[in-house]
Amino acid sequence: MKYIPVIGLEIHSQLKTNTKIFCGYANKFGAEQNTQTCPVCAGFPGVLPVLNEKAVEYCIKAGLALNCEIAEFSKFDRKNYFYPDLPKAYQISQYDKPICGKGYVEVIVNGEKKKIGITRIHLEEDAGKLVHSSDAFTMATNSFADYNRCGTPLIEIVSEPDMHSADDAYAYLQAVKHILEYIEVSDCNMEEGSLRCDANVSVMPEGSKVFGTKTELKNMNSFKAVKAAIEAEIKRQINELENGGKIIQETRLWDEASGQTRPMRSKEEAQDYKYFPESDLVELEISKDYVEKLKNELPELPYSRMLRFINDYSLPEVDAEVLVAEKAVADYFENAVKIFNQPKKIANWIMTELMKLLNEKKVAITNCKISPKQLAEMLQMIEKNVINGKIAKQIFPEMFETGKSAELIVKEKGLIQITDTAEIEKIVEETLAQNPEIVNQIKSGKDKAKGFLIGQIMKTTRGKANPNIVNEILAKKIENI
Ligand code: ADP
Ligand code: MG
């Protein structure tokens, strides 16, 4: 039987406000344990929360960027559970009146356009972090609580069960990440935990109108892990059903090492949390004017920017997708195009040579020493036959390291292209004279041997000969032998 997977994601994203959501303490990642807490976020009795307006602003911006309805009235609720990472024994969250309602995200999965629905986005506080360690010598196991993270503003973005493959989920998660980065409300770093994702997965027989029982997957801390976990879980569920088994509604943990999911706990229900209104905070009233003002502050978002790149610059969809993923890369591209209006050539250089160096040297494009203008000018030099593409590739790493312009490096190193036909002709003739046996091979039909001669010529000229002229002259000379 064929099964259709059904997937819904719950994405948690920490907001990069200066201070925490209900107190004035710094919202900072990576500080020494338990140094970033105050009586409010550490949950001392008798303290009162004060809502950080910036967190509300960021939540609304996220909602607008994800095409959500923004509520006029919203409120906070207490979600009660007892666990050492939560000093108050309740989390201030939102239950029935979240700030953002229904929305959607547009994605492209393997070339196909899809629209993934969003159910809601609510604002809440993060809990602390438990660090588990075990002592190999005494075999004692210890858990330590770090409360620095308590009170970090968090949004939870709940999707509709609109995804049907691990690829869909991956594309959706990427799209949400890029959008949150564009609007600068979150760092979205999965390794540091500022972006976290739980995946709900079920399968149903093809043609069925009823969803199967779902499991919730946790503990994936990279995009790759999310994809792998969903794939493994779909396989496990199909296998279970094919063998006459049943799917139990439960929370399962992704185990990176074994590449499998395993049961963690039975799934809790809303009533287990005994939600009730947070009486220490007043209801939120969100005016239309305020929402309008925030809407006007949003930048152009990745999806529309991608469509515009395809349209305005005649770029292939894949190129546009890669370029818009990071706002700074897209800006870099557009700045270069303003100077040298050959979008595809600029896109190629950014996506290959530049990205390779940025990755290798772990440099952010915003700190790149090659300015968009310098890249554009280098490509202009190729266009004008001052240098050839090979020389450009050769000097590019030096431009990257030193921030020198191509023009300067070329001058310093004497790398200006040889376009003088007489000079090239002379070198071609010499090369042919030195390699009679290769010439014979070419003459007897082994055209590939030409490559060797071209290599020799380029070596003699230190790569400076104009390759088109070399090819032309070489062909002519061989013909006349
Ligand atoms: P719960 O009450 O268990 O938290 P929700 O209805 O709130 O369930 O949904 C949580 C997430 O699970 C949402 O992202 C939703 O899209 C997804 N979801 C709901 N039903 C299914 C299903 N049958 N299969 C896969 N995902 C589902
Ligand atoms: Mg739920």
XYZ file of C-alpha atoms and ligand atoms in Angstrom:
509
model
C 0.000 0.000 0.000
C 1.121 3.546 -0.648
C 1.208 5.913 2.296
C 1.028 9.697 2.349
C 3.104 11.367 5.067
C 1.593 14.346 6.894
C 3.874 16.760 8.705
C 3.360 19.859 10.831
C 6.202 21.833 12.407
C 6.400 23.797 15.633
C 9.251 26.286 15.382
C 10.584 28.110 18.424
C 12.643 31.165 17.770
C 14.374 33.332 20.356
C 13.916 37.033 19.755
C 17.040 39.163 19.799
C 15.789 41.898 22.084
C 18.359 43.597 24.327
C 16.572 42.544 27.480
C 14.404 39.633 28.558
C 10.667 39.442 28.041
C 9.440 40.250 31.565
C 12.403 41.958 33.261
C 15.230 44.333 32.409
C 17.946 41.707 32.516
C 20.272 41.235 29.540
C 19.214 38.747 26.885
C 22.613 37.350 26.061
C 23.810 33.989 24.805
C 26.935 32.252 26.019
C 27.485 34.026 29.365
C 28.785 32.129 32.372
C 26.094 29.963 34.008
C 23.570 31.729 36.239
C 25.076 35.193 35.836
C 22.220 36.606 33.732
C 19.355 36.248 36.162
C 17.343 38.513 38.427
C 14.538 37.754 40.886
C 11.938 38.066 38.109
C 13.396 35.659 35.585
C 14.687 33.342 38.298
C 11.134 33.024 39.567
C 11.405 34.398 43.112
C 8.097 34.582 44.941
C 6.240 37.891 44.903
C 7.895 39.495 41.898
C 5.891 40.911 39.011
C 6.510 40.599 35.275
C 6.612 43.702 33.073
C 6.123 43.044 29.361
C 8.946 44.068 27.010
C 7.347 46.044 24.182
C 10.140 45.138 21.767
C 9.239 41.451 22.111
C 5.646 42.229 21.137
C 6.888 44.308 18.213
C 9.104 41.472 16.971
C 6.303 38.935 17.322
C 3.960 41.150 15.292
C 6.660 41.709 12.661
C 7.161 37.950 12.377
C 3.412 37.568 11.995
C 3.224 40.191 9.270
C 6.166 38.693 7.404
C 4.457 35.285 7.562
C 1.168 36.737 6.267
C -0.649 36.231 9.571
C -3.712 37.999 10.887
C -2.712 40.132 13.868
C -5.088 39.993 16.813
C -6.605 43.211 18.162
C -6.728 41.697 21.619
C -4.300 39.201 22.992
C -3.494 37.827 26.418
C -0.954 35.757 28.309
C -1.605 32.506 30.157
C 0.260 30.332 32.584
C 1.283 26.927 31.342
C 1.928 24.846 34.428
C 4.454 22.097 34.631
C 6.992 21.013 37.163
C 10.513 20.565 35.913
C 13.852 21.886 37.195
C 14.411 24.121 34.168
C 11.370 26.190 35.120
C 11.880 27.919 38.496
C 8.350 29.394 38.687
C 6.830 25.990 37.860
C 4.814 27.745 35.178
C 5.753 29.298 31.877
C 4.113 32.533 30.824
C 2.809 31.709 27.370
C -0.321 32.311 25.336
C -3.187 29.850 25.079
C -6.410 30.953 23.442
C -5.529 34.483 22.340
C -2.152 34.456 20.608
C -0.813 37.638 19.027
C -0.832 36.171 15.497
C -3.477 34.016 13.850
C -3.632 32.300 10.483
C -0.947 32.946 7.880
C 1.134 31.153 5.266
C 4.585 30.808 3.744
C 5.355 30.295 0.068
C 8.151 27.866 -0.718
C 9.664 26.113 -3.690
C 10.328 22.406 -3.253
C 12.276 20.727 -6.031
C 11.055 23.339 -8.467
C 7.413 23.136 -7.364
C 5.686 26.128 -5.735
C 3.835 25.324 -2.504
C 1.967 27.262 0.135
C 2.282 26.074 3.734
C -0.333 27.291 6.190
C 0.492 28.756 9.576
C -1.948 28.157 12.399
C -0.713 30.732 14.886
C 2.292 32.476 16.396
C 2.385 33.129 20.104
C 4.802 34.881 22.396
C 6.230 33.233 25.508
C 9.246 33.057 27.783
C 11.988 30.480 27.358
C 12.882 28.118 30.196
C 16.334 27.509 31.665
C 18.696 24.883 30.421
C 19.643 21.627 32.074
C 23.157 20.396 31.529
C 23.647 16.698 32.155
C 27.002 15.210 32.877
C 28.184 11.878 34.058
C 31.338 11.105 35.932
C 33.041 8.161 34.263
C 35.037 7.372 37.419
C 32.320 7.254 40.076
C 29.555 6.509 37.565
C 27.576 9.269 39.289
C 25.306 11.278 37.032
C 24.624 14.927 37.672
C 22.316 17.507 36.224
C 22.995 21.217 36.519
C 20.499 23.982 35.998
C 21.522 27.137 34.156
C 18.849 29.823 34.462
C 20.440 32.372 32.105
C 17.977 31.414 29.382
C 14.908 31.892 31.618
C 12.826 34.767 30.339
C 14.389 34.941 26.895
C 11.582 36.053 24.588
C 10.442 33.266 22.348
C 7.921 32.985 19.558
C 6.340 29.676 18.670
C 5.261 29.331 15.058
C 2.824 26.470 14.588
C 2.248 25.238 11.053
C -0.769 23.511 9.602
C -0.222 19.833 8.749
C 0.398 20.902 5.151
C 3.706 19.208 4.456
C 3.989 15.764 2.896
C 7.688 14.988 2.762
C 10.929 15.688 4.590
C 11.853 17.954 1.651
C 8.681 20.011 2.173
C 9.516 20.406 5.862
C 13.110 21.345 5.089
C 12.049 23.993 2.550
C 9.468 25.427 4.954
C 11.929 25.586 7.842
C 14.507 27.281 5.591
C 11.929 29.785 4.361
C 10.849 30.684 7.906
C 14.469 31.027 9.006
C 15.328 33.313 6.102
C 12.276 35.475 6.742
C 13.058 35.866 10.460
C 16.639 36.783 9.570
C 15.507 39.307 6.961
C 13.296 41.120 9.433
C 16.086 40.943 12.036
C 14.050 39.580 14.918
C 16.116 36.430 15.541
C 19.591 35.037 14.927
C 18.046 31.699 13.989
C 21.066 29.676 14.980
C 20.038 26.051 15.373
C 23.348 25.024 16.934
C 23.045 27.687 19.635
C 19.370 26.929 20.088
C 17.981 30.292 18.999
C 15.957 28.331 16.437
C 14.429 25.026 17.490
C 12.055 22.780 15.673
C 9.730 19.966 16.709
C 8.234 17.886 13.928
C 4.820 16.202 14.072
C 4.662 13.252 11.740
C 1.953 10.803 10.701
C 1.211 8.674 7.674
C -2.089 7.674 6.073
C -3.000 5.280 3.269
C -3.243 7.013 -0.101
C -6.785 8.242 -0.712
C -7.646 8.382 2.985
C -9.439 11.476 4.255
C -8.460 10.910 7.875
C -5.001 11.691 9.197
C -3.105 8.940 10.963
C -1.947 9.125 14.585
C 0.982 11.483 14.907
C 4.198 11.405 16.856
C 6.160 14.459 17.868
C 9.907 14.446 17.186
C 12.322 16.417 19.325
C 16.054 16.860 19.761
C 17.034 17.833 16.232
C 19.663 20.547 16.329
C 20.416 21.097 12.680
C 18.492 21.338 9.433
C 20.006 18.071 8.326
C 18.833 16.387 11.513
C 15.262 17.622 11.013
C 15.209 16.132 7.536
C 16.816 12.864 8.578
C 14.547 12.466 11.620
C 11.381 12.977 9.563
C 12.577 10.535 6.916
C 13.403 7.893 9.514
C 10.094 8.386 11.319
C 8.031 8.087 8.117
C 9.823 4.820 7.365
C 9.307 3.531 10.910
C 5.584 4.311 10.888
C 4.978 2.712 7.489
C 6.906 -0.341 8.567
C 4.908 -0.578 11.805
C 1.573 -0.353 9.963
C 2.631 -2.799 7.242
C 3.448 -5.305 9.951
C 0.012 -4.983 11.511
C 1.161 -2.666 14.283
C -0.285 0.624 15.513
C 1.163 4.087 15.936
C 1.037 5.378 19.483
C 0.698 9.110 20.032
C 3.910 9.984 21.805
C 6.938 12.238 21.876
C 10.025 10.670 20.340
C 13.665 11.670 20.459
C 15.903 11.820 17.417
C 19.074 9.847 18.000
C 21.717 11.199 15.660
C 24.122 8.304 16.232
C 21.728 5.499 15.327
C 19.773 7.500 12.767
C 16.539 6.443 14.505
C 13.823 8.000 16.623
C 13.039 6.440 19.997
C 10.187 6.904 22.472
C 10.648 9.586 25.141
C 7.285 10.067 26.825
C 3.605 9.737 26.120
C 2.250 12.920 24.622
C 0.858 15.441 27.094
C -2.476 17.117 26.337
C -3.461 20.741 26.804
C -5.424 19.873 29.956
C -2.267 18.481 31.551
C -0.890 22.007 31.637
C -3.885 23.485 33.460
C -3.657 26.725 31.488
C -5.145 29.769 33.149
C -4.897 33.515 32.492
C -1.743 35.263 33.701
C -3.288 37.637 36.203
C -0.090 39.666 36.685
C -0.282 41.047 33.142
C -3.039 43.074 31.572
C -4.561 42.099 28.228
C -2.781 43.426 25.200
C -4.598 45.800 22.927
C -2.901 46.096 19.541
C -3.979 49.087 17.481
C -4.360 48.951 13.708
C -2.103 52.009 13.383
C 0.676 50.308 15.285
C 0.418 47.212 13.071
C 0.383 49.404 9.969
C 3.486 51.220 11.144
C 5.339 47.928 11.666
C 4.182 46.661 8.294
C 5.749 49.689 6.639
C 9.045 48.944 8.337
C 9.350 45.456 6.817
C 11.995 44.983 4.132
C 11.304 43.214 0.860
C 11.055 39.546 1.847
C 12.996 36.625 0.345
C 10.198 35.090 -1.716
C 9.172 38.283 -3.505
C 12.787 39.256 -3.865
C 13.457 35.925 -5.548
C 10.599 36.460 -8.014
C 11.913 39.929 -8.723
C 15.446 38.598 -9.334
C 14.106 36.064 -11.831
C 12.077 38.753 -13.526
C 14.379 41.783 -13.479
C 17.724 40.053 -13.930
C 16.617 37.012 -15.985
C 18.282 34.727 -13.464
C 17.513 30.999 -13.301
C 15.318 30.128 -10.314
C 18.106 28.229 -8.536
C 20.433 31.216 -8.732
C 17.758 33.578 -7.447
C 16.983 31.200 -4.597
C 20.618 30.961 -3.515
C 21.206 34.706 -3.762
C 18.161 35.821 -1.767
C 18.575 33.285 1.052
C 20.736 35.721 2.984
C 19.772 39.385 2.810
C 23.383 40.572 2.811
C 24.225 38.337 -0.176
C 21.237 39.624 -2.122
C 22.242 43.213 -1.306
C 25.823 42.496 -2.383
C 24.589 41.095 -5.688
C 22.354 44.072 -6.420
C 25.104 46.551 -5.562
C 27.480 44.826 -7.968
C 24.863 44.747 -10.731
C 24.423 48.504 -10.406
C 28.031 48.915 -11.528
C 28.352 46.104 -14.057
C 25.039 45.222 -15.606
C 25.670 41.531 -16.312
C 23.594 39.845 -13.591
C 24.290 36.247 -14.576
C 28.056 36.776 -14.605
C 27.933 38.421 -11.191
C 25.671 35.682 -9.836
C 28.104 33.013 -11.049
C 31.073 34.637 -9.364
C 29.238 35.153 -6.085
C 27.876 31.603 -6.013
C 31.151 29.907 -6.865
C 34.410 31.765 -6.182
C 33.147 34.203 -3.551
C 31.028 31.768 -1.547
C 33.821 29.209 -1.638
C 36.225 31.681 -0.034
C 33.656 32.957 2.470
C 32.964 29.388 3.574
C 36.582 28.323 3.671
C 37.741 31.349 5.640
C 34.538 31.545 7.691
C 33.985 35.188 6.816
C 30.521 36.757 6.723
C 29.756 38.550 3.485
C 29.225 41.744 5.471
C 32.925 41.577 6.449
C 34.144 40.616 2.983
C 37.131 42.694 1.861
C 36.121 42.427 -1.790
C 33.462 45.094 -2.147
C 30.623 44.634 -4.638
C 32.235 47.447 -6.606
C 35.578 45.622 -6.754
C 33.929 42.430 -7.963
C 32.050 44.378 -10.621
C 35.209 46.141 -11.762
C 37.123 42.902 -11.995
C 34.412 41.442 -14.227
C 34.564 44.571 -16.344
C 38.285 43.945 -16.828
C 37.509 40.465 -18.148
C 34.844 41.913 -20.409
C 37.315 44.433 -21.819
C 39.952 41.722 -22.351
C 42.349 43.330 -19.880
C 42.567 39.983 -18.071
C 41.103 36.590 -18.817
C 38.919 34.483 -16.544
C 41.817 32.302 -15.509
C 43.856 35.226 -14.232
C 40.761 36.564 -12.488
C 40.417 33.298 -10.586
C 44.083 33.404 -9.765
C 44.042 36.894 -8.248
C 40.664 36.562 -6.532
C 42.019 34.994 -3.306
C 44.514 37.857 -3.000
C 41.751 40.399 -3.444
C 39.872 38.528 -0.731
C 42.814 38.526 1.676
C 44.091 42.039 1.105
C 41.151 44.072 -0.150
C 43.289 45.288 -3.060
C 41.514 45.967 -6.340
C 42.002 43.645 -9.296
C 43.526 46.495 -11.224
C 46.212 47.045 -8.626
C 47.139 43.357 -8.315
C 47.270 42.936 -12.066
C 49.565 45.960 -12.317
C 51.806 44.809 -9.462
C 52.177 41.340 -10.936
C 52.293 42.261 -14.611
C 49.317 40.057 -15.405
C 47.740 42.096 -18.147
C 46.358 39.874 -20.855
C 48.305 39.397 -24.052
C 46.026 40.210 -26.952
C 48.779 41.091 -29.382
C 48.231 38.554 -32.192
C 51.804 38.769 -33.442
C 53.167 37.935 -30.008
C 50.752 35.028 -29.546
C 51.502 33.772 -33.052
C 55.188 33.633 -32.230
C 54.589 31.596 -29.066
C 52.221 29.235 -30.905
C 54.794 28.610 -33.601
C 57.499 27.880 -31.048
C 55.242 25.505 -29.178
C 54.350 23.627 -32.372
C 58.015 23.328 -33.307
C 58.840 21.892 -29.901
C 56.086 19.273 -30.044
C 56.105 17.590 -33.473
C 54.753 14.276 -32.166
C 51.705 16.005 -30.625
C 51.095 17.793 -33.892
C 51.156 14.404 -35.667
C 48.615 13.049 -33.220
C 46.303 15.972 -33.856
C 46.776 15.585 -37.585
C 45.803 11.898 -37.358
C 42.509 12.927 -35.747
C 43.319 12.957 -32.033
C 41.821 16.377 -31.458
C 42.089 16.079 -27.703
C 45.871 16.453 -27.864
C 45.269 20.128 -28.611
C 44.625 20.611 -24.925
C 48.243 19.821 -24.176
C 49.471 22.477 -26.591
C 47.109 25.084 -25.167
C 48.384 24.184 -21.713
C 51.955 24.720 -22.875
C 51.134 28.075 -24.430
C 49.377 29.231 -21.281
C 52.330 28.114 -19.231
C 54.744 30.083 -21.384
C 52.578 33.193 -21.071
C 51.861 32.572 -17.363
C 48.179 32.321 -18.200
C 48.090 35.754 -19.730
C 47.324 34.890 -23.349
C 43.818 35.623 -24.499
C 42.376 32.092 -24.839
C 40.151 32.936 -27.805
C 43.062 34.271 -29.817
C 45.208 31.278 -28.841
C 42.528 28.849 -30.031
C 42.053 30.661 -33.271
C 45.728 30.922 -34.152
C 46.466 27.378 -33.089
C 43.697 25.956 -35.281
C 44.879 27.951 -38.246
C 48.532 26.977 -37.838
C 47.812 23.261 -37.453
C 45.627 23.314 -40.512
C 48.490 24.749 -42.533
C 51.085 22.229 -41.407
P -1.274 18.934 19.903
O -2.578 19.249 20.536
O -0.864 17.530 19.997
O -0.189 19.921 20.233
P -1.915 20.376 17.538
O -3.226 20.150 16.845
O -1.761 21.574 18.358
O -1.570 19.078 18.349
O -0.824 20.353 16.436
C 0.514 20.443 16.721
C 1.253 20.325 15.418
O 1.021 19.051 14.847
C 0.830 21.317 14.358
O 1.984 21.788 13.685
C -0.033 20.504 13.413
O 0.056 20.971 12.098
C 0.568 19.133 13.522
N -0.386 18.038 13.304
C -1.647 17.925 13.742
N -2.175 16.766 13.377
C -1.223 16.085 12.678
C -1.142 14.812 12.054
N -2.150 13.939 12.071
N 0.013 14.476 11.451
C 1.060 15.312 11.444
N 1.046 16.510 12.014
C -0.070 16.905 12.636
Mg -0.585 22.081 20.375
